[in-house]
Amino acid sequence: MTSASKTATAALLDLDGTLVDTNYQHAIAWYRAFHDHGIVLPIWHLHRHIGMGGDQFVAAVAGEDAERDVGDEVREDHSRHFHELIGEVELMPDARRLVRVLHDRGTPVVLASSAGKEDLEHFRSMLDVDDLLAGATSSADVEAAKPEPDIICAALEKVPDAGRSVMIGDSTWDCEAARRAGIASVALLTGGFSKQELREAGAAAVFASISELLDGLDRTPLA
C-alpha cells in the first residue's frame, strides 16, 4: 500500500438528487403513497424532506400517529410508486465526469447512498463507473438513515486508509449527516435547497451544479 493511498482525501457521493435527478419523482411517489391511505399532504412539504431516510420521513411529514398506524405501508407504497416513475429518471449532467475526475485526481470515490439495493443497482448501471469506485452503500448497511450519520460511517468503512473524507450531496440532510459524522461536506443546489440553508446545515462550499463543482474543486475541502 502506497503512502498516497493512506493520505488521500476520499469523496463520499450522495446518489439521489446529486448524481441522478430523482428528487421530484420521489416527492410525487411519497404524495401518492400517502394519498393511498387517505393522507393528503402538499407536495412542496414532502419535497422539503426529500433526502431524509424513509425510516424517519413518515413521522417528519405526517406525524407520529401516521407513522404508528401506516408507516410501513406508506414506505412500501412509496417504493412501488417510485418504481413506476424510475424510467423517467436521468443522470445529472456531468455525473459520470465527476466520478472520473475525482478518480483521476487520486480521490477514492464511494457512493454513500441509503437507497434500496434494487434502486442502487439500477442507478449504478446508469452511471456505468463501477470500475472507478472504491465502494457503495445501501439501506441494508444502516439502521438509521440521514440525517443520522450511519450512512457516512458505513461509507467510511469502504475507504479505511483515506486521510480524510468529504461528503458531496444536495440536501440539508446530507450536510447534517456529514456534520454529525465529523467530516466536511460540499453541497449542490440540484436538490432544491437554498445556498443559505445548505451553508447553515454545515456545507463548506455550495455550487449550482456538478459542472460548477468541477470548475471549483480546488476551492473545496477536496483540493
PDB file of C-alpha atoms in Angstrom:
ATOM      1  CA  MET A   1       0.000   0.000   0.000  1.00  0.00           C
ATOM      2  CA  THR A   2       1.424   3.365  -1.002  1.00  0.00           C
ATOM      3  CA  SER A   3       1.720   6.365   1.250  1.00  0.00           C
ATOM      4  CA  ALA A   4      -0.515   8.253  -1.198  1.00  0.00           C
ATOM      5  CA  SER A   5      -3.380   5.815  -0.597  1.00  0.00           C
ATOM      6  CA  LYS A   6      -3.040   6.313   3.144  1.00  0.00           C
ATOM      7  CA  THR A   7      -3.338  10.086   2.921  1.00  0.00           C
ATOM      8  CA  ALA A   8      -5.772  10.588   0.037  1.00  0.00           C
ATOM      9  CA  THR A   9      -8.972  12.519   0.652  1.00  0.00           C
ATOM     10  CA  ALA A  10     -11.965  10.293  -0.139  1.00  0.00           C
ATOM     11  CA  ALA A  11     -15.155  11.589  -1.746  1.00  0.00           C
ATOM     12  CA  LEU A  12     -18.468  10.210  -0.455  1.00  0.00           C
ATOM     13  CA  LEU A  13     -21.075  10.895  -3.133  1.00  0.00           C
ATOM     14  CA  ASP A  14     -24.784  11.009  -2.438  1.00  0.00           C
ATOM     15  CA  LEU A  15     -26.839   9.454  -5.227  1.00  0.00           C
ATOM     16  CA  ASP A  16     -30.456  10.702  -5.284  1.00  0.00           C
ATOM     17  CA  GLY A  17     -30.577  14.358  -6.288  1.00  0.00           C
ATOM     18  CA  THR A  18     -26.800  14.552  -6.636  1.00  0.00           C
ATOM     19  CA  LEU A  19     -25.789  12.089  -9.352  1.00  0.00           C
ATOM     20  CA  VAL A  20     -29.290  11.092 -10.500  1.00  0.00           C
ATOM     21  CA  ASP A  21     -32.203  13.515 -10.924  1.00  0.00           C
ATOM     22  CA  THR A  22     -34.771  11.782  -8.712  1.00  0.00           C
ATOM     23  CA  ASN A  23     -35.923  14.232  -6.068  1.00  0.00           C
ATOM     24  CA  TYR A  24     -39.153  15.272  -7.716  1.00  0.00           C
ATOM     25  CA  GLN A  25     -40.077  11.706  -8.652  1.00  0.00           C
ATOM     26  CA  HIS A  26     -39.573  10.823  -5.000  1.00  0.00           C
ATOM     27  CA  ALA A  27     -41.810  13.717  -3.917  1.00  0.00           C
ATOM     28  CA  ILE A  28     -44.584  12.552  -6.258  1.00  0.00           C
ATOM     29  CA  ALA A  29     -44.165   8.938  -5.130  1.00  0.00           C
ATOM     30  CA  TRP A  30     -44.474   9.968  -1.480  1.00  0.00           C
ATOM     31  CA  TYR A  31     -47.556  12.079  -2.300  1.00  0.00           C
ATOM     32  CA  ARG A  32     -49.229   9.112  -3.978  1.00  0.00           C
ATOM     33  CA  ALA A  33     -48.229   6.749  -1.169  1.00  0.00           C
ATOM     34  CA  PHE A  34     -49.802   8.957   1.495  1.00  0.00           C
ATOM     35  CA  HIS A  35     -52.830   9.569  -0.720  1.00  0.00           C
ATOM     36  CA  ASP A  36     -53.364   5.804  -0.931  1.00  0.00           C
ATOM     37  CA  HIS A  37     -54.018   5.906   2.817  1.00  0.00           C
ATOM     38  CA  GLY A  38     -56.237   8.969   2.807  1.00  0.00           C
ATOM     39  CA  ILE A  39     -53.489  11.373   3.871  1.00  0.00           C
ATOM     40  CA  VAL A  40     -53.182  14.405   1.607  1.00  0.00           C
ATOM     41  CA  LEU A  41     -50.017  16.452   2.049  1.00  0.00           C
ATOM     42  CA  PRO A  42     -48.717  19.390  -0.017  1.00  0.00           C
ATOM     43  CA  ILE A  43     -46.027  18.201  -2.424  1.00  0.00           C
ATOM     44  CA  TRP A  44     -43.833  21.179  -1.547  1.00  0.00           C
ATOM     45  CA  HIS A  45     -43.836  20.000   2.065  1.00  0.00           C
ATOM     46  CA  LEU A  46     -42.811  16.491   1.006  1.00  0.00           C
ATOM     47  CA  HIS A  47     -40.065  17.873  -1.208  1.00  0.00           C
ATOM     48  CA  ARG A  48     -38.586  19.779   1.730  1.00  0.00           C
ATOM     49  CA  HIS A  49     -37.876  16.411   3.376  1.00  0.00           C
ATOM     50  CA  ILE A  50     -36.505  14.538   0.357  1.00  0.00           C
ATOM     51  CA  GLY A  51     -33.068  13.276   1.285  1.00  0.00           C
ATOM     52  CA  MET A  52     -34.225  12.254   4.754  1.00  0.00           C
ATOM     53  CA  GLY A  53     -34.304   8.492   5.179  1.00  0.00           C
ATOM     54  CA  GLY A  54     -37.623   6.721   4.732  1.00  0.00           C
ATOM     55  CA  ASP A  55     -37.382   5.388   8.279  1.00  0.00           C
ATOM     56  CA  GLN A  56     -37.853   8.952   9.544  1.00  0.00           C
ATOM     57  CA  PHE A  57     -39.791  10.501   6.667  1.00  0.00           C
ATOM     58  CA  VAL A  58     -43.351   9.486   7.566  1.00  0.00           C
ATOM     59  CA  ALA A  59     -43.227  10.847  11.106  1.00  0.00           C
ATOM     60  CA  ALA A  60     -41.443  14.006   9.965  1.00  0.00           C
ATOM     61  CA  VAL A  61     -44.082  14.988   7.414  1.00  0.00           C
ATOM     62  CA  ALA A  62     -47.265  13.382   8.772  1.00  0.00           C
ATOM     63  CA  GLY A  63     -46.704  12.929  12.497  1.00  0.00           C
ATOM     64  CA  GLU A  64     -46.144  10.086  14.920  1.00  0.00           C
ATOM     65  CA  ASP A  65     -49.715   8.805  14.647  1.00  0.00           C
ATOM     66  CA  ALA A  66     -49.308   8.265  10.912  1.00  0.00           C
ATOM     67  CA  GLU A  67     -46.007   6.510  11.490  1.00  0.00           C
ATOM     68  CA  ARG A  68     -47.585   4.200  14.047  1.00  0.00           C
ATOM     69  CA  ASP A  69     -50.718   3.468  12.024  1.00  0.00           C
ATOM     70  CA  VAL A  70     -49.482   3.217   8.420  1.00  0.00           C
ATOM     71  CA  GLY A  71     -45.749   3.965   8.376  1.00  0.00           C
ATOM     72  CA  ASP A  72     -44.588   0.652   6.934  1.00  0.00           C
ATOM     73  CA  GLU A  73     -47.408   0.556   4.398  1.00  0.00           C
ATOM     74  CA  VAL A  74     -46.654   4.093   3.198  1.00  0.00           C
ATOM     75  CA  ARG A  75     -42.979   3.228   2.743  1.00  0.00           C
ATOM     76  CA  GLU A  76     -43.901   0.146   0.711  1.00  0.00           C
ATOM     77  CA  ASP A  77     -46.298   2.165  -1.428  1.00  0.00           C
ATOM     78  CA  HIS A  78     -43.674   4.875  -1.941  1.00  0.00           C
ATOM     79  CA  SER A  79     -41.288   2.263  -3.285  1.00  0.00           C
ATOM     80  CA  ARG A  80     -43.967   0.929  -5.638  1.00  0.00           C
ATOM     81  CA  HIS A  81     -44.911   4.369  -6.927  1.00  0.00           C
ATOM     82  CA  PHE A  82     -41.272   5.376  -7.337  1.00  0.00           C
ATOM     83  CA  HIS A  83     -40.547   2.283  -9.423  1.00  0.00           C
ATOM     84  CA  GLU A  84     -43.426   3.302 -11.685  1.00  0.00           C
ATOM     85  CA  LEU A  85     -41.543   6.557 -12.349  1.00  0.00           C
ATOM     86  CA  ILE A  86     -37.974   5.272 -12.413  1.00  0.00           C
ATOM     87  CA  GLY A  87     -37.927   5.031 -16.200  1.00  0.00           C
ATOM     88  CA  GLU A  88     -38.169   8.851 -16.321  1.00  0.00           C
ATOM     89  CA  VAL A  89     -35.032   9.335 -14.205  1.00  0.00           C
ATOM     90  CA  GLU A  90     -31.902  10.643 -15.899  1.00  0.00           C
ATOM     91  CA  LEU A  91     -28.354  11.213 -14.715  1.00  0.00           C
ATOM     92  CA  MET A  92     -27.452  14.694 -13.611  1.00  0.00           C
ATOM     93  CA  PRO A  93     -25.305  16.433 -16.245  1.00  0.00           C
ATOM     94  CA  ASP A  94     -21.611  15.611 -15.680  1.00  0.00           C
ATOM     95  CA  ALA A  95     -22.370  12.884 -13.116  1.00  0.00           C
ATOM     96  CA  ARG A  96     -20.015  10.406 -14.770  1.00  0.00           C
ATOM     97  CA  ARG A  97     -17.402  13.090 -15.347  1.00  0.00           C
ATOM     98  CA  LEU A  98     -17.368  13.966 -11.649  1.00  0.00           C
ATOM     99  CA  VAL A  99     -16.545  10.383 -10.701  1.00  0.00           C
ATOM    100  CA  ARG A 100     -13.876  10.148 -13.402  1.00  0.00           C
ATOM    101  CA  VAL A 101     -12.230  13.445 -12.491  1.00  0.00           C
ATOM    102  CA  LEU A 102     -12.113  12.567  -8.793  1.00  0.00           C
ATOM    103  CA  HIS A 103     -10.708   9.127  -9.573  1.00  0.00           C
ATOM    104  CA  ASP A 104      -8.067  10.578 -11.884  1.00  0.00           C
ATOM    105  CA  ARG A 105      -7.037  13.019  -9.150  1.00  0.00           C
ATOM    106  CA  GLY A 106      -6.339  10.061  -6.870  1.00  0.00           C
ATOM    107  CA  THR A 107      -9.513  10.566  -4.822  1.00  0.00           C
ATOM    108  CA  PRO A 108     -11.192   7.306  -3.720  1.00  0.00           C
ATOM    109  CA  VAL A 109     -14.911   7.552  -4.529  1.00  0.00           C
ATOM    110  CA  VAL A 110     -17.714   5.869  -2.564  1.00  0.00           C
ATOM    111  CA  LEU A 111     -21.413   6.054  -3.396  1.00  0.00           C
ATOM    112  CA  ALA A 112     -22.803   6.952   0.029  1.00  0.00           C
ATOM    113  CA  SER A 113     -26.452   6.140  -0.601  1.00  0.00           C
ATOM    114  CA  SER A 114     -29.233   4.773   1.567  1.00  0.00           C
ATOM    115  CA  ALA A 115     -31.213   3.668  -1.477  1.00  0.00           C
ATOM    116  CA  GLY A 116     -32.584   0.149  -1.538  1.00  0.00           C
ATOM    117  CA  LYS A 117     -30.417  -2.468  -3.220  1.00  0.00           C
ATOM    118  CA  GLU A 118     -32.625  -2.672  -6.304  1.00  0.00           C
ATOM    119  CA  ASP A 119     -32.558   1.094  -6.865  1.00  0.00           C
ATOM    120  CA  LEU A 120     -28.834   1.243  -6.144  1.00  0.00           C
ATOM    121  CA  GLU A 121     -28.077  -1.396  -8.765  1.00  0.00           C
ATOM    122  CA  HIS A 122     -30.288   0.361 -11.304  1.00  0.00           C
ATOM    123  CA  PHE A 123     -28.531   3.686 -10.843  1.00  0.00           C
ATOM    124  CA  ARG A 124     -25.082   2.114 -10.764  1.00  0.00           C
ATOM    125  CA  SER A 125     -25.907   0.574 -14.116  1.00  0.00           C
ATOM    126  CA  MET A 126     -26.908   4.007 -15.422  1.00  0.00           C
ATOM    127  CA  LEU A 127     -23.696   5.591 -14.138  1.00  0.00           C
ATOM    128  CA  ASP A 128     -21.508   2.806 -15.543  1.00  0.00           C
ATOM    129  CA  VAL A 129     -18.473   3.791 -13.450  1.00  0.00           C
ATOM    130  CA  ASP A 130     -18.144   0.774 -11.147  1.00  0.00           C
ATOM    131  CA  ASP A 131     -14.509   0.320 -12.160  1.00  0.00           C
ATOM    132  CA  LEU A 132     -13.789   3.781 -10.698  1.00  0.00           C
ATOM    133  CA  LEU A 133     -15.499   3.241  -7.340  1.00  0.00           C
ATOM    134  CA  ALA A 134     -13.948   2.254  -4.038  1.00  0.00           C
ATOM    135  CA  GLY A 135     -17.328   1.004  -2.866  1.00  0.00           C
ATOM    136  CA  ALA A 136     -21.003   1.787  -2.354  1.00  0.00           C
ATOM    137  CA  THR A 137     -23.562   1.633   0.443  1.00  0.00           C
ATOM    138  CA  SER A 138     -27.290   0.932   0.518  1.00  0.00           C
ATOM    139  CA  SER A 139     -30.107   0.929   3.049  1.00  0.00           C
ATOM    140  CA  ALA A 140     -29.029  -2.577   4.063  1.00  0.00           C
ATOM    141  CA  ASP A 141     -25.838  -1.130   5.575  1.00  0.00           C
ATOM    142  CA  VAL A 142     -27.514   1.103   8.165  1.00  0.00           C
ATOM    143  CA  GLU A 143     -30.045   1.066  10.963  1.00  0.00           C
ATOM    144  CA  ALA A 144     -30.952   4.755  10.658  1.00  0.00           C
ATOM    145  CA  ALA A 145     -30.782   6.901   7.534  1.00  0.00           C
ATOM    146  CA  LYS A 146     -29.920  10.598   7.109  1.00  0.00           C
ATOM    147  CA  PRO A 147     -29.739  12.926   8.918  1.00  0.00           C
ATOM    148  CA  GLU A 148     -28.303  10.289  11.257  1.00  0.00           C
ATOM    149  CA  PRO A 149     -24.616   9.693  10.428  1.00  0.00           C
ATOM    150  CA  ASP A 150     -24.892   5.921   9.922  1.00  0.00           C
ATOM    151  CA  ILE A 151     -24.598   6.032   6.125  1.00  0.00           C
ATOM    152  CA  ILE A 152     -21.495   8.220   6.348  1.00  0.00           C
ATOM    153  CA  CYS A 153     -19.904   5.811   8.812  1.00  0.00           C
ATOM    154  CA  ALA A 154     -20.738   2.850   6.555  1.00  0.00           C
ATOM    155  CA  ALA A 155     -19.199   4.655   3.581  1.00  0.00           C
ATOM    156  CA  LEU A 156     -16.064   5.480   5.558  1.00  0.00           C
ATOM    157  CA  GLU A 157     -15.566   1.767   6.169  1.00  0.00           C
ATOM    158  CA  LYS A 158     -15.085   1.383   2.401  1.00  0.00           C
ATOM    159  CA  VAL A 159     -12.030   3.688   2.485  1.00  0.00           C
ATOM    160  CA  PRO A 160     -10.292   2.915   5.796  1.00  0.00           C
ATOM    161  CA  ASP A 161      -6.935   4.212   4.565  1.00  0.00           C
ATOM    162  CA  ALA A 162      -8.162   7.649   3.492  1.00  0.00           C
ATOM    163  CA  GLY A 163      -6.596  10.518   5.401  1.00  0.00           C
ATOM    164  CA  ARG A 164      -9.918  12.342   5.500  1.00  0.00           C
ATOM    165  CA  SER A 165     -13.257  12.323   3.688  1.00  0.00           C
ATOM    166  CA  VAL A 166     -15.693  14.820   2.201  1.00  0.00           C
ATOM    167  CA  MET A 167     -19.410  14.298   1.579  1.00  0.00           C
ATOM    168  CA  ILE A 168     -20.923  15.647  -1.658  1.00  0.00           C
ATOM    169  CA  GLY A 169     -24.698  15.936  -1.526  1.00  0.00           C
ATOM    170  CA  ASP A 170     -27.710  18.017  -2.439  1.00  0.00           C
ATOM    171  CA  SER A 171     -29.764  18.304   0.745  1.00  0.00           C
ATOM    172  CA  THR A 172     -29.532  19.722   4.231  1.00  0.00           C
ATOM    173  CA  TRP A 173     -29.868  16.114   5.429  1.00  0.00           C
ATOM    174  CA  ASP A 174     -26.619  15.184   3.660  1.00  0.00           C
ATOM    175  CA  CYS A 175     -24.794  18.091   5.264  1.00  0.00           C
ATOM    176  CA  GLU A 176     -26.239  17.355   8.697  1.00  0.00           C
ATOM    177  CA  ALA A 177     -25.275  13.675   8.470  1.00  0.00           C
ATOM    178  CA  ALA A 178     -21.731  14.647   7.477  1.00  0.00           C
ATOM    179  CA  ARG A 179     -21.515  17.140  10.351  1.00  0.00           C
ATOM    180  CA  ARG A 180     -22.659  14.502  12.849  1.00  0.00           C
ATOM    181  CA  ALA A 181     -20.053  12.095  11.438  1.00  0.00           C
ATOM    182  CA  GLY A 182     -17.336  14.716  11.844  1.00  0.00           C
ATOM    183  CA  ILE A 183     -16.487  15.215   8.168  1.00  0.00           C
ATOM    184  CA  ALA A 184     -16.764  18.166   5.792  1.00  0.00           C
ATOM    185  CA  SER A 185     -19.480  18.456   3.165  1.00  0.00           C
ATOM    186  CA  VAL A 186     -19.875  20.133  -0.201  1.00  0.00           C
ATOM    187  CA  ALA A 187     -23.401  20.748  -1.491  1.00  0.00           C
ATOM    188  CA  LEU A 188     -25.153  21.247  -4.814  1.00  0.00           C
ATOM    189  CA  LEU A 189     -28.323  23.244  -5.434  1.00  0.00           C
ATOM    190  CA  THR A 190     -29.735  20.374  -7.517  1.00  0.00           C
ATOM    191  CA  GLY A 191     -31.905  19.145  -4.634  1.00  0.00           C
ATOM    192  CA  GLY A 192     -33.888  22.369  -4.407  1.00  0.00           C
ATOM    193  CA  PHE A 193     -32.456  23.642  -1.123  1.00  0.00           C
ATOM    194  CA  SER A 194     -31.085  27.174  -0.981  1.00  0.00           C
ATOM    195  CA  LYS A 195     -27.435  28.090  -0.615  1.00  0.00           C
ATOM    196  CA  GLN A 196     -28.148  29.625   2.797  1.00  0.00           C
ATOM    197  CA  GLU A 197     -29.929  26.513   4.047  1.00  0.00           C
ATOM    198  CA  LEU A 198     -27.093  24.261   2.907  1.00  0.00           C
ATOM    199  CA  ARG A 199     -24.498  26.536   4.476  1.00  0.00           C
ATOM    200  CA  GLU A 200     -26.409  26.613   7.758  1.00  0.00           C
ATOM    201  CA  ALA A 201     -26.581  22.802   7.695  1.00  0.00           C
ATOM    202  CA  GLY A 202     -22.789  22.684   7.521  1.00  0.00           C
ATOM    203  CA  ALA A 203     -21.740  22.780   3.859  1.00  0.00           C
ATOM    204  CA  ALA A 204     -18.213  24.136   3.433  1.00  0.00           C
ATOM    205  CA  ALA A 205     -18.991  25.116  -0.160  1.00  0.00           C
ATOM    206  CA  VAL A 206     -22.111  25.231  -2.326  1.00  0.00           C
ATOM    207  CA  PHE A 207     -22.304  25.011  -6.127  1.00  0.00           C
ATOM    208  CA  ALA A 208     -25.210  25.321  -8.547  1.00  0.00           C
ATOM    209  CA  SER A 209     -24.316  22.163 -10.451  1.00  0.00           C
ATOM    210  CA  ILE A 210     -21.769  19.391 -10.858  1.00  0.00           C
ATOM    211  CA  SER A 211     -20.175  21.395 -13.661  1.00  0.00           C
ATOM    212  CA  GLU A 212     -19.601  24.345 -11.328  1.00  0.00           C
ATOM    213  CA  LEU A 213     -18.258  21.998  -8.677  1.00  0.00           C
ATOM    214  CA  LEU A 214     -15.760  20.537 -11.139  1.00  0.00           C
ATOM    215  CA  ASP A 215     -14.595  24.044 -12.045  1.00  0.00           C
ATOM    216  CA  GLY A 216     -14.188  24.886  -8.374  1.00  0.00           C
ATOM    217  CA  LEU A 217     -12.816  21.651  -6.912  1.00  0.00           C
ATOM    218  CA  ASP A 218      -9.627  23.356  -5.768  1.00  0.00           C
ATOM    219  CA  ARG A 219     -11.692  25.759  -3.678  1.00  0.00           C
ATOM    220  CA  THR A 220     -13.244  22.941  -1.665  1.00  0.00           C
ATOM    221  CA  PRO A 221     -12.046  20.548   1.055  1.00  0.00           C
ATOM    222  CA  LEU A 222     -11.392  18.106  -1.836  1.00  0.00           C
ATOM    223  CA  ALA A 223      -8.457  20.204  -3.020  1.00  0.00           C
TER     224      ALA A 223
END
